[in-house]
CSV table of N, CA and C in Angstrom, one decimal:
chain,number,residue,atom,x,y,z
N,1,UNK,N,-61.7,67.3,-33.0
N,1,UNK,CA,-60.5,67.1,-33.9
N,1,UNK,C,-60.8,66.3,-35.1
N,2,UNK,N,-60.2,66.6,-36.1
N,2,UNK,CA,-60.4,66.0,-37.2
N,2,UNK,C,-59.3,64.7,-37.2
N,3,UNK,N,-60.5,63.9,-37.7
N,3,UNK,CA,-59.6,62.0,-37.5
N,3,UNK,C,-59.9,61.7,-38.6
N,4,UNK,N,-59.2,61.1,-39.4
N,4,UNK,CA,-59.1,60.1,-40.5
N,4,UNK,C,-58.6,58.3,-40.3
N,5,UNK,N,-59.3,57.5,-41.1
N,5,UNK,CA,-59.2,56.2,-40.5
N,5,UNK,C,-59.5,55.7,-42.0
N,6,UNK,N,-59.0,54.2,-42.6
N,6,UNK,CA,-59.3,54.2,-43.5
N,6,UNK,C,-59.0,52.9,-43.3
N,7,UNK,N,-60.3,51.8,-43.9
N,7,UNK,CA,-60.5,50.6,-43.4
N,7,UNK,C,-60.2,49.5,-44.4
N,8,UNK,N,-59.0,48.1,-44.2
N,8,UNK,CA,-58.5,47.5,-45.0
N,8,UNK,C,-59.8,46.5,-45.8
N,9,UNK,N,-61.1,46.3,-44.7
N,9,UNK,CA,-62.1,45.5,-45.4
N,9,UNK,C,-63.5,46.4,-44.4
N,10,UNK,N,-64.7,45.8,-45.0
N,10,UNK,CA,-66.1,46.2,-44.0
N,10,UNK,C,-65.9,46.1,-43.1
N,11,UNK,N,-66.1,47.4,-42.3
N,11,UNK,CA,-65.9,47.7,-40.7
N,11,UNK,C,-67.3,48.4,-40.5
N,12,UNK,N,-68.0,48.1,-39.3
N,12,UNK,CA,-68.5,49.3,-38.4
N,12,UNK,C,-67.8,50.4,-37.4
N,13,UNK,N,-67.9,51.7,-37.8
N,13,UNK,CA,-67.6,52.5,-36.8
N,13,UNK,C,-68.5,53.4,-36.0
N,14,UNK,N,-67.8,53.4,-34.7
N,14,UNK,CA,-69.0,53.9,-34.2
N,14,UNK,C,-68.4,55.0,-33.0
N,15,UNK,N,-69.5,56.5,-32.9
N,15,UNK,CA,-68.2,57.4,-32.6
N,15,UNK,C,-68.9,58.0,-31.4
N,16,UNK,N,-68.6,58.5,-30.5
N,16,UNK,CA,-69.2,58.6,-29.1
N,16,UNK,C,-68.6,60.5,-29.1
N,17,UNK,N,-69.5,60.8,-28.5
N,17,UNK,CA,-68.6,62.1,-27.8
N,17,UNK,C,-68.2,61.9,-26.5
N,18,UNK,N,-67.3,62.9,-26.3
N,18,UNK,CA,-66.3,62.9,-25.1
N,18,UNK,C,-66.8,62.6,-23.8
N,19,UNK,N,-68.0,63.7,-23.7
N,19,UNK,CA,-68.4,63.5,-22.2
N,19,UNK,C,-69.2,62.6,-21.9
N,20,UNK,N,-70.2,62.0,-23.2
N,20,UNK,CA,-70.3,60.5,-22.8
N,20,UNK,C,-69.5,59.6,-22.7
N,21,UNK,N,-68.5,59.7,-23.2
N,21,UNK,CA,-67.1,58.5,-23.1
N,21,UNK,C,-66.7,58.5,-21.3
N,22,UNK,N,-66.4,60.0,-21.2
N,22,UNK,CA,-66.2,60.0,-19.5
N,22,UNK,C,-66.9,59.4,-18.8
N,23,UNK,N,-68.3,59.6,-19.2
N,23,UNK,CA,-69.5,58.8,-18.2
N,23,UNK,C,-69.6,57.8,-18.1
N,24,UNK,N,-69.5,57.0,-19.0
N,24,UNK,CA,-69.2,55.7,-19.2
N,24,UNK,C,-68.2,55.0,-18.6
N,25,UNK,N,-67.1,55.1,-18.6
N,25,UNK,CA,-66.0,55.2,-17.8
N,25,UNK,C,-66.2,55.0,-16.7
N,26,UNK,N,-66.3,56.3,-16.1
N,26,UNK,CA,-66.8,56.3,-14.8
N,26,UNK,C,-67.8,55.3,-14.0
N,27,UNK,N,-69.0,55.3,-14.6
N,27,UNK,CA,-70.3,54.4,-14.5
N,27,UNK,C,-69.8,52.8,-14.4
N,28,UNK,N,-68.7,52.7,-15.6
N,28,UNK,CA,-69.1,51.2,-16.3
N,28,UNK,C,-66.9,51.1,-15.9
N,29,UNK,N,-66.1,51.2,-14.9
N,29,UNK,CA,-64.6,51.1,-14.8
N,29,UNK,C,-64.0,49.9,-15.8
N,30,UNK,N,-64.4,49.1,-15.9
N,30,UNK,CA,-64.2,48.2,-16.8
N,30,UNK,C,-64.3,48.3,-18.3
N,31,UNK,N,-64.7,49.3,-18.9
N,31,UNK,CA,-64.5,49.6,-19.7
N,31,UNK,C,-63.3,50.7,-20.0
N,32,UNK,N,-63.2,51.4,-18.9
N,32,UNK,CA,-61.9,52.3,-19.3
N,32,UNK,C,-60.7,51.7,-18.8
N,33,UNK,N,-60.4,50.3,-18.4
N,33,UNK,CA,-59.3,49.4,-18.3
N,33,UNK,C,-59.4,48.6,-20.1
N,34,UNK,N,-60.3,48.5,-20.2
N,34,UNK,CA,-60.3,47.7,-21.8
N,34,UNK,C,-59.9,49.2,-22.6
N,35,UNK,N,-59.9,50.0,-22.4
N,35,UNK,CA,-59.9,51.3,-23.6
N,35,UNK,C,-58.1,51.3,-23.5
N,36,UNK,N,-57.9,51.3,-21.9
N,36,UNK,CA,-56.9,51.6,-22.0
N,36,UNK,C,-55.6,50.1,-22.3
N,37,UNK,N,-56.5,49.1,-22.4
N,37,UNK,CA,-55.6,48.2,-22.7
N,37,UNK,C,-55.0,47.9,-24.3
N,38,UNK,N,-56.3,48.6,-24.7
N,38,UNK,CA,-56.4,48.9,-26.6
N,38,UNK,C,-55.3,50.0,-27.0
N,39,UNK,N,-55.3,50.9,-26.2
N,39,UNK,CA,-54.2,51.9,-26.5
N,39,UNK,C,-53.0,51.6,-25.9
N,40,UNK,N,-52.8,51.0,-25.0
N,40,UNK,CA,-51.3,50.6,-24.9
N,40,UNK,C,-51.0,49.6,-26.1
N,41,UNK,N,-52.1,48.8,-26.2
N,41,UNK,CA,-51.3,47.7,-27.5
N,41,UNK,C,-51.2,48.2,-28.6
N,42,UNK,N,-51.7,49.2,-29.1
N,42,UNK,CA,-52.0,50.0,-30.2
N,42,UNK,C,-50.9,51.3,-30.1
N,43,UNK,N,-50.3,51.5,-29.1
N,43,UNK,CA,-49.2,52.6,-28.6
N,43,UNK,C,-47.7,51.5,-29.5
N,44,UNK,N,-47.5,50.5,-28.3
N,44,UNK,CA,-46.4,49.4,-28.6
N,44,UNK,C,-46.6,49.1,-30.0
N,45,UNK,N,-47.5,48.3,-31.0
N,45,UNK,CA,-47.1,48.5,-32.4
N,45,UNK,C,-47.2,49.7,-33.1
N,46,UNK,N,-47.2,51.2,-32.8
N,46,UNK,CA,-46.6,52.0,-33.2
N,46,UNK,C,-45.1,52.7,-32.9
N,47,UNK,N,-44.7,51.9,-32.0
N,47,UNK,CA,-43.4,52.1,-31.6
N,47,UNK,C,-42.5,50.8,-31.9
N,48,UNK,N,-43.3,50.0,-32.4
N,48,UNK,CA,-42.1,48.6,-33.4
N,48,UNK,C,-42.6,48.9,-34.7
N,49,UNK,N,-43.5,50.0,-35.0
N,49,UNK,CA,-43.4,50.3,-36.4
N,49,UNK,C,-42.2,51.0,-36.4
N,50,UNK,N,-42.1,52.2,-35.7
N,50,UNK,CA,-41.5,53.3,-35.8
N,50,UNK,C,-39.7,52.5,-35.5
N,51,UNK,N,-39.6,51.6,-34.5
N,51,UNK,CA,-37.9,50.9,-34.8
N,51,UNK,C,-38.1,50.2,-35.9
N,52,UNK,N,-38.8,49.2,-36.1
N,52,UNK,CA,-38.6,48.9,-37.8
N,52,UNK,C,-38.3,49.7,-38.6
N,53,UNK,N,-38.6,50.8,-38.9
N,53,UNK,CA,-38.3,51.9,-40.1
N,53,UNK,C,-37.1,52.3,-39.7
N,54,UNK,N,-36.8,52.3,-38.3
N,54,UNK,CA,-35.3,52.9,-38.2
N,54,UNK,C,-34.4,52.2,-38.5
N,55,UNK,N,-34.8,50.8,-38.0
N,55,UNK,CA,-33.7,49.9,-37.5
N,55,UNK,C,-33.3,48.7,-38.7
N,56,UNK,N,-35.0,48.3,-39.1
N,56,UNK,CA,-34.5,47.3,-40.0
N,56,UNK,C,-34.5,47.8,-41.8
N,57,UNK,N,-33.6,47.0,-42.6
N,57,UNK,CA,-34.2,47.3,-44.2
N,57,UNK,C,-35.5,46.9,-44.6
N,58,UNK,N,-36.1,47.2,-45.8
N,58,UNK,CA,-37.1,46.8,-46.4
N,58,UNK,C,-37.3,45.3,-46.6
N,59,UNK,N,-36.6,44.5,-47.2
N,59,UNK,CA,-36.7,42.9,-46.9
N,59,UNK,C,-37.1,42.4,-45.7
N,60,UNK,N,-36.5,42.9,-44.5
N,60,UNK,CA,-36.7,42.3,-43.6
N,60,UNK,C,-38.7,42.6,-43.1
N,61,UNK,N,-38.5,43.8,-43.1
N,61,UNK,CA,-39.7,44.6,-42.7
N,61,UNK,C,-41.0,43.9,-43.8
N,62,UNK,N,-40.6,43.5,-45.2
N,62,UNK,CA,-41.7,43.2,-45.9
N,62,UNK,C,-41.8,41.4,-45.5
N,63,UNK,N,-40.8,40.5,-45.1
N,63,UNK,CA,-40.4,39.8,-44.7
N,63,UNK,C,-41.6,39.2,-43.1
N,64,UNK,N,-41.7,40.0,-42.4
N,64,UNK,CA,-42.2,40.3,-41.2
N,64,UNK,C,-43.5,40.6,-41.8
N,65,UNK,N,-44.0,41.6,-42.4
N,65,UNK,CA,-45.4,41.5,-43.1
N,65,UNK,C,-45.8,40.5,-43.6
N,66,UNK,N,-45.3,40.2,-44.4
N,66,UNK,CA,-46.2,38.3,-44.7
N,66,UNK,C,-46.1,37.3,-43.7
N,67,UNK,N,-45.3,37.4,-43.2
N,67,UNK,CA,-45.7,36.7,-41.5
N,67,UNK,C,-46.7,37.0,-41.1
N,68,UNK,N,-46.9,38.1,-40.8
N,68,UNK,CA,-48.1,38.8,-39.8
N,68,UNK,C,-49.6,38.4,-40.7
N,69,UNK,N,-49.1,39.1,-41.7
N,69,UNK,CA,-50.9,38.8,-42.8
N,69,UNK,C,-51.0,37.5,-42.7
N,70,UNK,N,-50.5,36.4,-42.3
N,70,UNK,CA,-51.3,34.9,-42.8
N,70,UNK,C,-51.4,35.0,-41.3
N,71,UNK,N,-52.6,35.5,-41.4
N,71,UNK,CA,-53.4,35.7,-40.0
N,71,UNK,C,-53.8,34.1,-39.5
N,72,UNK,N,-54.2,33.3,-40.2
N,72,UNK,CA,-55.0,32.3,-39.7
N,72,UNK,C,-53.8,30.9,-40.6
N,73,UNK,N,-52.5,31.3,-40.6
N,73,UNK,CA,-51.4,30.3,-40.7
N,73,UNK,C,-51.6,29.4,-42.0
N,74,UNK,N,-52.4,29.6,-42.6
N,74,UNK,CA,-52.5,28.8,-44.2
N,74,UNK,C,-51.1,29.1,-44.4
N,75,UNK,N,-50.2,29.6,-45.2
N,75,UNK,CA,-49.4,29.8,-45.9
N,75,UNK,C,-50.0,30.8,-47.3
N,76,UNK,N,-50.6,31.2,-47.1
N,76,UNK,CA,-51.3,32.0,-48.5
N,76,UNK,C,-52.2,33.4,-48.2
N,77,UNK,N,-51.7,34.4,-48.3
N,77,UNK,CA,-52.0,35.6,-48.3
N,77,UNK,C,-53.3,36.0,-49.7
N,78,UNK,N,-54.1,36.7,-49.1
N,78,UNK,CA,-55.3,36.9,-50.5
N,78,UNK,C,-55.5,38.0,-50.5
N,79,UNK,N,-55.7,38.4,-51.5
N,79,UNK,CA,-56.7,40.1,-51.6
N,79,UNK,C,-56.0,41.3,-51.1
N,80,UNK,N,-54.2,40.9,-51.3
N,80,UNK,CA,-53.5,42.0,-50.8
N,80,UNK,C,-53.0,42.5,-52.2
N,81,UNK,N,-52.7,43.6,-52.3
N,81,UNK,CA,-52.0,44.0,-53.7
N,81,UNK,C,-50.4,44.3,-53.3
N,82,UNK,N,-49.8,44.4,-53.9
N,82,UNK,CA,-48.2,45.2,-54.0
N,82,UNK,C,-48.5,46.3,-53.3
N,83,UNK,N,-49.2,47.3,-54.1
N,83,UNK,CA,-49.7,48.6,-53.6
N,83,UNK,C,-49.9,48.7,-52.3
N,84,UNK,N,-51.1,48.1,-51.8
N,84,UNK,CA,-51.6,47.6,-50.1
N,84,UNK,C,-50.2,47.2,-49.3
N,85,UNK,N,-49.3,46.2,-49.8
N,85,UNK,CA,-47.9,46.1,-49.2
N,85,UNK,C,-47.2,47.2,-49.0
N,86,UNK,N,-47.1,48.0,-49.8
N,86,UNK,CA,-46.0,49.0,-50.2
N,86,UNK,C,-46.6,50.4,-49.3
N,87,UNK,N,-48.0,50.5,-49.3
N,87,UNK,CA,-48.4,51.8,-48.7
N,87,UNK,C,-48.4,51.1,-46.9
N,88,UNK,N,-48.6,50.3,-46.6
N,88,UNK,CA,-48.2,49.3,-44.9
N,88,UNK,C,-46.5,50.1,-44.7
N,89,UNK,N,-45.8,49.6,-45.7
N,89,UNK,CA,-44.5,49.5,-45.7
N,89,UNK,C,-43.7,51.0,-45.9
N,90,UNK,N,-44.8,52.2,-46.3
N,90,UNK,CA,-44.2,53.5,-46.7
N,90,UNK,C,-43.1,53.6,-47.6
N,91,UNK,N,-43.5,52.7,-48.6
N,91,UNK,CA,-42.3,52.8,-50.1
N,91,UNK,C,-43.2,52.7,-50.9
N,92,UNK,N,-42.3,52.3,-52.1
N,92,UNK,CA,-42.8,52.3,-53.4
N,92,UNK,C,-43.4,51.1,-54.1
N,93,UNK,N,-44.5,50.7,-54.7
N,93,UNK,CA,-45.1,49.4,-55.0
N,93,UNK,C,-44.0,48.9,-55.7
N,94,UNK,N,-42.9,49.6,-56.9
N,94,UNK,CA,-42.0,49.0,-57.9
N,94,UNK,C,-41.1,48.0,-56.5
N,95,UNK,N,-40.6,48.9,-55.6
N,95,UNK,CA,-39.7,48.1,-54.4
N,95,UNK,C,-40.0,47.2,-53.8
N,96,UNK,N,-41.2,47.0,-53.6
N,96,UNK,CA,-41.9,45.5,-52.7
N,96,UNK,C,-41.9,44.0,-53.9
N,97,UNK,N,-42.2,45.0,-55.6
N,97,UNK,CA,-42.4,44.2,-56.2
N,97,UNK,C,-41.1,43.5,-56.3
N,98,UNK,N,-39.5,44.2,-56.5
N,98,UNK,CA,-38.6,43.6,-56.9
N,98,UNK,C,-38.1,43.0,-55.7
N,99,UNK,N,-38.8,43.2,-54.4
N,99,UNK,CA,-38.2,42.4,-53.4
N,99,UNK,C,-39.1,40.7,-53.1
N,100,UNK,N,-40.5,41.1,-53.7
N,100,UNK,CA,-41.0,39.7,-53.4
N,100,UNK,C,-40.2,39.1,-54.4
N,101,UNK,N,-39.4,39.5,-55.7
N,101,UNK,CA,-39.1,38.7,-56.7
N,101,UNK,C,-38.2,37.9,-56.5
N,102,UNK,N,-37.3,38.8,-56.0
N,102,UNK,CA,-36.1,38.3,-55.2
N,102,UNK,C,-36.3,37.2,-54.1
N,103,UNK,N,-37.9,37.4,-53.1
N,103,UNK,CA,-38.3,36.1,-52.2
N,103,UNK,C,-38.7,34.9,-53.2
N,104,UNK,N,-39.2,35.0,-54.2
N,104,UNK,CA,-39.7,33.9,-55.1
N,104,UNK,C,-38.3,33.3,-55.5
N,105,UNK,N,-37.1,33.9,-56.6
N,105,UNK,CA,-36.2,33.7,-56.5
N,105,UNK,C,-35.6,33.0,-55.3
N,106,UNK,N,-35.4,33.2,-54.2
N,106,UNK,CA,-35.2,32.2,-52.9
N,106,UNK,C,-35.4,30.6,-52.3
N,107,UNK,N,-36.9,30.9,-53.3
N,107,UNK,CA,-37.9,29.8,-52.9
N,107,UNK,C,-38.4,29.8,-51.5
N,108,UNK,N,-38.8,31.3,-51.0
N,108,UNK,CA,-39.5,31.6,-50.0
N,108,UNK,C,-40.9,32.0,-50.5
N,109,UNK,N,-41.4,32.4,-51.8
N,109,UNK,CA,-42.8,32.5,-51.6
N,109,UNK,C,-42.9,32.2,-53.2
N,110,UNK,N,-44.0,32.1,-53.5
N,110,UNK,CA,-45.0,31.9,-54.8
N,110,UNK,C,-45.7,33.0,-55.3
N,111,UNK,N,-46.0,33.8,-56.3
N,111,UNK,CA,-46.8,34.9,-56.3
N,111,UNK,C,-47.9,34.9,-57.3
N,112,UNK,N,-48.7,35.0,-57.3
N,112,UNK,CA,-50.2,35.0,-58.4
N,112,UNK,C,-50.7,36.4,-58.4
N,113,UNK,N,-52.1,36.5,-58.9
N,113,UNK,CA,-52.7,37.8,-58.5
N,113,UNK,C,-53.1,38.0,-57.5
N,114,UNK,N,-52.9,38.6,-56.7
N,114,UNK,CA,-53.3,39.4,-55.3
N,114,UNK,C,-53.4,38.0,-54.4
N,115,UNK,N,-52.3,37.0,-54.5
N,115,UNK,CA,-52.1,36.0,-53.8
N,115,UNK,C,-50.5,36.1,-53.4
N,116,UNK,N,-50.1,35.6,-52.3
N,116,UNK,CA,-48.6,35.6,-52.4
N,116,UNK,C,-48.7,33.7,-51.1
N,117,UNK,N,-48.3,32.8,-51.9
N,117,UNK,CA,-48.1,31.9,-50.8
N,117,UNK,C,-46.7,31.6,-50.5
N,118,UNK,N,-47.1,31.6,-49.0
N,118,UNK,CA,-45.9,32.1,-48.3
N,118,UNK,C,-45.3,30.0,-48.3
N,119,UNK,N,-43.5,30.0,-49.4
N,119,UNK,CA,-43.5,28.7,-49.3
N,119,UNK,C,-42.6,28.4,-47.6
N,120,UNK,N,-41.8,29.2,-47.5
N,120,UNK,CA,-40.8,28.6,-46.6
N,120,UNK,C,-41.3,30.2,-45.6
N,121,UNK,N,-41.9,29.3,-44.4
N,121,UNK,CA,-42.6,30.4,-43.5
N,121,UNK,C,-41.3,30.9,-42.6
N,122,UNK,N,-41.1,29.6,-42.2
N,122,UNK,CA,-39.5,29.6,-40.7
N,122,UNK,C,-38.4,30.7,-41.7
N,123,UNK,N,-38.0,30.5,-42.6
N,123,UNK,CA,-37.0,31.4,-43.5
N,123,UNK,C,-37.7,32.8,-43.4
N,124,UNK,N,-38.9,33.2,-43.8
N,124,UNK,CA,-39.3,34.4,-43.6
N,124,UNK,C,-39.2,35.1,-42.2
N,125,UNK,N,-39.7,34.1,-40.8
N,125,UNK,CA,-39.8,34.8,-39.9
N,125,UNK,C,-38.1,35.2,-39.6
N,126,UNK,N,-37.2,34.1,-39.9
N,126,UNK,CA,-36.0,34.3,-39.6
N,126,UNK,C,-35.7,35.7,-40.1
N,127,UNK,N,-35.5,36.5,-41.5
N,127,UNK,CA,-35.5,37.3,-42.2
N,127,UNK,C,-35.8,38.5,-41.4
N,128,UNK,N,-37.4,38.1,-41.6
N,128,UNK,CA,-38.0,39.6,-40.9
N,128,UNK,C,-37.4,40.2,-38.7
N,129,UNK,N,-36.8,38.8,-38.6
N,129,UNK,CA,-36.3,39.1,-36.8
N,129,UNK,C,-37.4,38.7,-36.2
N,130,UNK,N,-38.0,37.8,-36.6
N,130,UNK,CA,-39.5,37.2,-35.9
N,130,UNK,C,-39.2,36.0,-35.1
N,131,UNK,N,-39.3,36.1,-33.9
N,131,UNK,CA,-39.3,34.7,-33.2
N,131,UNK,C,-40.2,34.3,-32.1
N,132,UNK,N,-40.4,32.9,-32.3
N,132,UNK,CA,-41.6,32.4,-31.4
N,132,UNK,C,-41.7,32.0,-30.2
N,133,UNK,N,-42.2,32.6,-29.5
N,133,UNK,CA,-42.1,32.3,-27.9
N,133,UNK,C,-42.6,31.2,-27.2
């Protein structure tokens, strides 16, 4: 089958054929509990992508993305563009831009070049329907 993947920074990939995958499996069970633990979690965030797009607006949804991106909780997002937002988000770069504006207006975030610091985090996750367990 023809697969396309397209990588947000330097990745290794690495591609196996089928009937070695089976043997492996087989041979090595512990690995096809991890394979299949990756696709369930990888199933579930395509199916809270897919209610997001139904369920929630664009604010909320872009809202919930800068949560998620300050992967390591600084408050400051780097090296992402509008663009990179907007193609995550399946809209248009102009619409993410006039919605961060609207979050700066708020006094929920700050924006530079390919920086967005996130000022008021608790307000965003509120927004996006994010809550902490």
């Amino acid at each position: 089958p023809n697969v396309f993947a397209e990588a947000a920074e330097d990745s290794a990939v690495w591609t196996i054929p089928a009937s070695e995958a089976r043997s492996m499996t087989m041979q090595y069970p512990i690995l096809g509990w991890g394979m299949l633990q990756t696709y369930g979690m990888r199933l579930m965030q395509v199916e809270n992508s897919l209610e997001d797009v139904a369920y929630k607006k664009l604010p909320e949804r872009l809202a919930a993305l800068l949560v998620e991106l300050d992967t390591d909780q600084s408050g400051t997002i780097k090296g992402v563009s509008h663009q990179a937002l907007a193609d995550r988000l399946g809209t248009y770069r102009e619409t993410v831009s006039a919605i961060l504006r609207d979050f700066k207006r708020q006094g929920l975030v700050e924006l530079g070049y390919r920086r967005i610091k996130l000022v008021d985090t608790e307000t965003l996750r509120d927004v996006g329907g994010l809550w902490e367990w």
